[in-house]
mmCIF file of C-alpha atoms in Angstrom:
data_model
loop_
_atom_site.group_PDB
_atom_site.id
_atom_site.type_symbol
_atom_site.label_atom_id
_atom_site.label_comp_id
_atom_site.label_asym_id
_atom_site.label_seq_id
_atom_site.Cartn_x
_atom_site.Cartn_y
_atom_site.Cartn_z
ATOM 1 C CA ASN A 1 54.160 116.418 157.479
ATOM 2 C CA THR A 2 55.919 116.255 154.112
ATOM 3 C CA ASP A 3 55.158 115.406 150.555
ATOM 4 C CA GLN A 4 57.500 114.799 147.637
ATOM 5 C CA CYS A 5 57.371 114.807 143.928
ATOM 6 C CA SER A 6 59.996 114.174 141.270
ATOM 7 C CA ILE A 7 60.747 115.543 137.856
ATOM 8 C CA THR A 8 62.981 114.151 135.179
ATOM 9 C CA VAL A 9 65.335 116.612 133.570
ATOM 10 C CA THR A 10 66.410 115.467 130.091
ATOM 11 C CA VAL A 11 69.287 117.099 128.278
ATOM 12 C CA VAL A 12 69.272 116.217 124.624
ATOM 13 C CA ASP A 13 72.414 116.433 122.527
ATOM 14 C CA ASN A 14 71.240 118.010 119.282
ATOM 15 C CA GLU A 15 74.649 119.239 118.154
ATOM 16 C CA ASP A 16 76.114 117.531 115.094
ATOM 17 C CA PRO A 17 79.754 116.493 115.144
ATOM 18 C CA VAL A 18 82.078 118.281 112.709
ATOM 19 C CA ILE A 19 83.956 115.935 110.382
ATOM 20 C CA THR A 20 87.138 116.770 108.480
ATOM 21 C CA CYS A 21 88.144 114.772 105.417
ATOM 22 C CA PRO A 22 91.716 114.231 104.277
ATOM 23 C CA ALA A 23 92.893 115.744 100.971
ATOM 24 C CA ASP A 24 91.831 114.086 97.711
ATOM 25 C CA PRO A 25 94.557 111.570 96.809
ATOM 26 C CA THR A 26 95.777 111.198 93.211
ATOM 27 C CA VAL A 27 98.129 108.273 92.574
ATOM 28 C CA ASN A 28 99.605 106.364 89.645
ATOM 29 C CA ASN A 29 98.579 102.771 89.021
ATOM 30 C CA ASP A 30 100.673 100.051 90.643
ATOM 31 C CA PRO A 31 103.143 98.685 88.044
ATOM 32 C CA GLY A 32 101.550 95.968 85.947
ATOM 33 C CA ASN A 33 98.098 96.550 87.444
ATOM 34 C CA CYS A 34 95.003 98.468 86.431
ATOM 35 C CA ASP A 35 94.484 99.708 89.998
ATOM 36 C CA ALA A 36 96.483 101.081 92.910
ATOM 37 C CA ALA A 37 96.844 100.493 96.628
ATOM 38 C CA VAL A 38 96.040 103.903 98.106
ATOM 39 C CA ALA A 39 97.063 104.852 101.641
ATOM 40 C CA SER A 40 94.520 107.471 102.626
ATOM 41 C CA PRO A 41 95.022 109.677 105.687
ATOM 42 C CA LEU A 42 92.332 109.300 108.338
ATOM 43 C CA ALA A 43 89.145 111.324 108.495
ATOM 44 C CA THR A 44 88.686 113.024 111.890
ATOM 45 C CA PHE A 45 85.855 114.665 113.796
ATOM 46 C CA THR A 46 85.157 116.786 116.846
ATOM 47 C CA ASP A 47 81.994 116.846 118.929
ATOM 48 C CA ASN A 48 80.649 118.534 122.018
ATOM 49 C CA CYS A 49 80.420 115.184 123.847
ATOM 50 C CA PRO A 50 82.994 112.377 124.010
ATOM 51 C CA GLY A 51 82.568 109.194 121.982
ATOM 52 C CA GLY A 52 81.252 108.524 118.535
ATOM 53 C CA THR A 53 82.451 106.791 115.388
ATOM 54 C CA ILE A 54 83.427 107.380 111.776
ATOM 55 C CA SER A 55 82.395 105.091 108.935
ATOM 56 C CA ASN A 56 83.022 105.182 105.193
ATOM 57 C CA ASP A 57 80.964 103.802 102.332
ATOM 58 C CA TYR A 58 83.850 102.287 100.357
ATOM 59 C CA ASN A 59 85.491 99.649 102.506
ATOM 60 C CA GLY A 60 83.662 99.930 105.821
ATOM 61 C CA GLY A 61 87.019 100.711 107.412
ATOM 62 C CA GLY A 62 85.818 103.580 109.522
ATOM 63 C CA ALA A 63 88.059 106.618 109.360
ATOM 64 C CA ASP A 64 90.608 104.688 107.265
ATOM 65 C CA ALA A 65 89.671 104.336 103.596
ATOM 66 C CA SER A 66 93.062 102.890 102.609
ATOM 67 C CA GLU A 67 92.310 100.233 100.028
ATOM 68 C CA THR A 68 92.964 99.141 96.442
ATOM 69 C CA TYR A 69 91.121 101.486 94.080
ATOM 70 C CA PRO A 70 90.318 100.973 90.389
ATOM 71 C CA LEU A 71 91.570 103.163 87.575
ATOM 72 C CA GLY A 72 89.656 106.453 87.371
ATOM 73 C CA THR A 73 87.872 108.312 90.148
ATOM 74 C CA THR A 74 86.085 106.908 93.174
ATOM 75 C CA VAL A 75 84.114 109.068 95.609
ATOM 76 C CA VAL A 76 84.354 107.949 99.247
ATOM 77 C CA THR A 77 81.903 109.411 101.758
ATOM 78 C CA PHE A 78 82.787 109.491 105.464
ATOM 79 C CA THR A 79 80.085 109.804 108.136
ATOM 80 C CA ALA A 80 80.786 110.891 111.720
ATOM 81 C CA THR A 81 78.126 109.769 114.203
ATOM 82 C CA ASP A 82 78.184 111.102 117.757
ATOM 83 C CA ALA A 83 77.797 108.966 120.899
ATOM 84 C CA THR A 84 74.003 109.396 120.897
ATOM 85 C CA GLY A 85 73.789 107.859 117.437
ATOM 86 C CA LEU A 86 71.434 110.654 116.424
ATOM 87 C CA ASN A 87 73.711 113.409 115.166
ATOM 88 C CA THR A 88 75.889 113.040 112.096
ATOM 89 C CA ASP A 89 78.080 114.938 109.678
ATOM 90 C CA GLN A 90 79.475 113.857 106.314
ATOM 91 C CA CYS A 91 82.305 114.737 103.969
ATOM 92 C CA SER A 92 83.674 113.122 100.835
ATOM 93 C CA ILE A 93 86.977 112.649 99.066
ATOM 94 C CA THR A 94 87.682 111.761 95.445
ATOM 95 C CA VAL A 95 90.356 109.112 94.994
ATOM 96 C CA THR A 96 91.932 109.310 91.523
ATOM 97 C CA VAL A 97 94.034 106.480 90.080
ATOM 98 C CA VAL A 98 95.906 107.473 86.923
ATOM 99 C CA ASP A 99 97.233 104.943 84.395
ATOM 100 C CA ASN A 100 100.751 106.126 83.574
ATOM 101 C CA GLU A 101 102.020 102.822 82.207
ATOM 102 C CA ASP A 102 102.761 102.586 78.484
ATOM 103 C CA PRO A 103 101.633 99.538 76.524
ATOM 104 C CA VAL A 104 104.351 97.309 75.050
ATOM 105 C CA ILE A 105 104.033 96.769 71.299
ATOM 106 C CA THR A 106 105.610 93.940 69.293
ATOM 107 C CA CYS A 107 106.142 94.365 65.557
ATOM 108 C CA PRO A 108 106.202 91.525 63.060
ATOM 109 C CA ALA A 109 109.461 90.718 61.279
ATOM 110 C CA ASP A 110 110.604 92.899 58.377
ATOM 111 C CA PRO A 111 109.256 91.316 55.162
ATOM 112 C CA THR A 112 111.290 91.179 51.961
ATOM 113 C CA VAL A 113 109.341 90.084 48.884
ATOM 114 C CA ASN A 114 109.751 90.038 45.113
ATOM 115 C CA ASN A 115 107.594 92.280 42.944
ATOM 116 C CA ASP A 116 104.393 90.798 41.560
ATOM 117 C CA PRO A 117 104.960 89.512 37.987
ATOM 118 C CA GLY A 118 104.532 92.342 35.471
ATOM 119 C CA ASN A 119 104.184 94.992 38.212
ATOM 120 C CA CYS A 120 106.502 97.460 39.854
ATOM 121 C CA ASP A 121 104.972 96.712 43.272
ATOM 122 C CA ALA A 122 103.916 93.720 45.376
ATOM 123 C CA ALA A 123 100.958 92.654 47.484
ATOM 124 C CA VAL A 124 102.538 91.991 50.882
ATOM 125 C CA ALA A 125 100.853 89.955 53.619
ATOM 126 C CA ILE A 126 102.228 91.186 56.935
ATOM 127 C CA PRO A 127 101.513 89.427 60.246
ATOM 128 C CA LEU A 128 99.644 91.513 62.805
ATOM 129 C CA ALA A 129 101.396 93.772 65.292
ATOM 130 C CA THR A 130 100.419 92.963 68.907
ATOM 131 C CA PHE A 131 100.624 94.698 72.263
ATOM 132 C CA THR A 132 100.156 94.083 75.968
ATOM 133 C CA ASP A 133 99.104 96.583 78.623
ATOM 134 C CA ASN A 134 98.335 96.678 82.324
ATOM 135 C CA CYS A 135 94.676 97.576 81.600
ATOM 136 C CA PRO A 136 92.278 96.014 79.096
ATOM 137 C CA GLY A 137 91.386 97.808 75.894
ATOM 138 C CA GLY A 138 93.408 99.935 73.564
ATOM 139 C CA THR A 139 94.170 100.001 69.868
ATOM 140 C CA ILE A 140 96.941 99.651 67.313
ATOM 141 C CA SER A 141 97.286 101.911 64.302
ATOM 142 C CA ASN A 142 99.794 102.054 61.465
ATOM 143 C CA ASP A 143 100.902 105.006 59.375
ATOM 144 C CA TYR A 144 100.834 103.228 56.005
ATOM 145 C CA ASN A 145 97.282 102.121 55.306
ATOM 146 C CA GLY A 146 95.379 103.018 58.463
ATOM 147 C CA GLY A 147 94.548 99.326 58.883
ATOM 148 C CA GLY A 148 95.355 99.166 62.548
ATOM 149 C CA ALA A 149 97.477 96.150 63.419
ATOM 150 C CA ASP A 150 97.192 94.847 59.846
ATOM 151 C CA ALA A 151 99.541 96.625 57.451
ATOM 152 C CA SER A 152 99.040 94.077 54.652
ATOM 153 C CA ASP A 153 98.722 96.023 51.399
ATOM 154 C CA THR A 154 100.324 96.708 48.042
ATOM 155 C CA TYR A 155 103.772 98.228 48.478
ATOM 156 C CA PRO A 156 105.903 100.054 45.891
ATOM 157 C CA LEU A 157 109.312 98.871 44.723
ATOM 158 C CA GLY A 158 112.046 99.761 47.216
ATOM 159 C CA THR A 159 111.827 100.101 50.999
ATOM 160 C CA THR A 160 108.891 101.442 52.926
ATOM 161 C CA VAL A 161 109.004 102.059 56.689
ATOM 162 C CA VAL A 162 105.733 101.303 58.474
ATOM 163 C CA THR A 163 105.313 102.552 62.044
ATOM 164 C CA PHE A 164 102.826 100.878 64.358
ATOM 165 C CA THR A 165 101.489 102.722 67.432
ATOM 166 C CA ALA A 166 99.793 101.018 70.371
ATOM 167 C CA THR A 167 97.549 103.338 72.397
ATOM 168 C CA ASP A 168 96.094 102.154 75.693
ATOM 169 C CA ALA A 169 92.452 102.525 76.723
ATOM 170 C CA THR A 170 93.109 105.913 78.383
ATOM 171 C CA GLY A 171 94.365 107.299 75.073
ATOM 172 C CA LEU A 172 97.308 108.837 76.944
ATOM 173 C CA ASN A 173 99.964 106.116 76.918
ATOM 174 C CA THR A 174 101.583 104.830 73.740
ATOM 175 C CA ASP A 175 104.399 102.687 72.377
ATOM 176 C CA GLN A 176 105.735 102.463 68.828
ATOM 177 C CA CYS A 177 107.720 100.078 66.675
ATOM 178 C CA SER A 178 108.567 100.039 62.983
ATOM 179 C CA ILE A 179 109.159 97.540 60.222
ATOM 180 C CA THR A 180 110.833 97.968 56.855
ATOM 181 C CA VAL A 181 108.980 96.423 53.911
#
């Protein structure tokens, strides 16, 4: 005579994987663009059991967050999930894209005018200085009247050199040109 019974032995994986992020990349903008294509090394992980995946919250590319990034800093978070789908670990990198491209300023032509009748100076209308840059924003200043791109003003008899400076939106990159009034 015999009798049997069965039990179910369940082993639960409660050990989180251990993820390792690549180093924080810092790159210059791509020439002529306000962003940069960044080749990021892969995130990796180890776990006590085989299998599992890595995802990232920037481009959904898994362990590879290589992508075009905007100017400034972008935080990318990687998540390693083990084969059970229950255990995870996270790490983050900061991708920094630096604008190192100077704006290009264009000065108006050098004006030559006669003095105003009865005066030893002249009111001079000067066309605006202009500039282009790889990123939007920025300003132009001049060292004569502080009027930005507009240096129209009253000028004394003789020659006056006016220097225009274009500064991009970062405030770090500049270009200059000068006119002689």
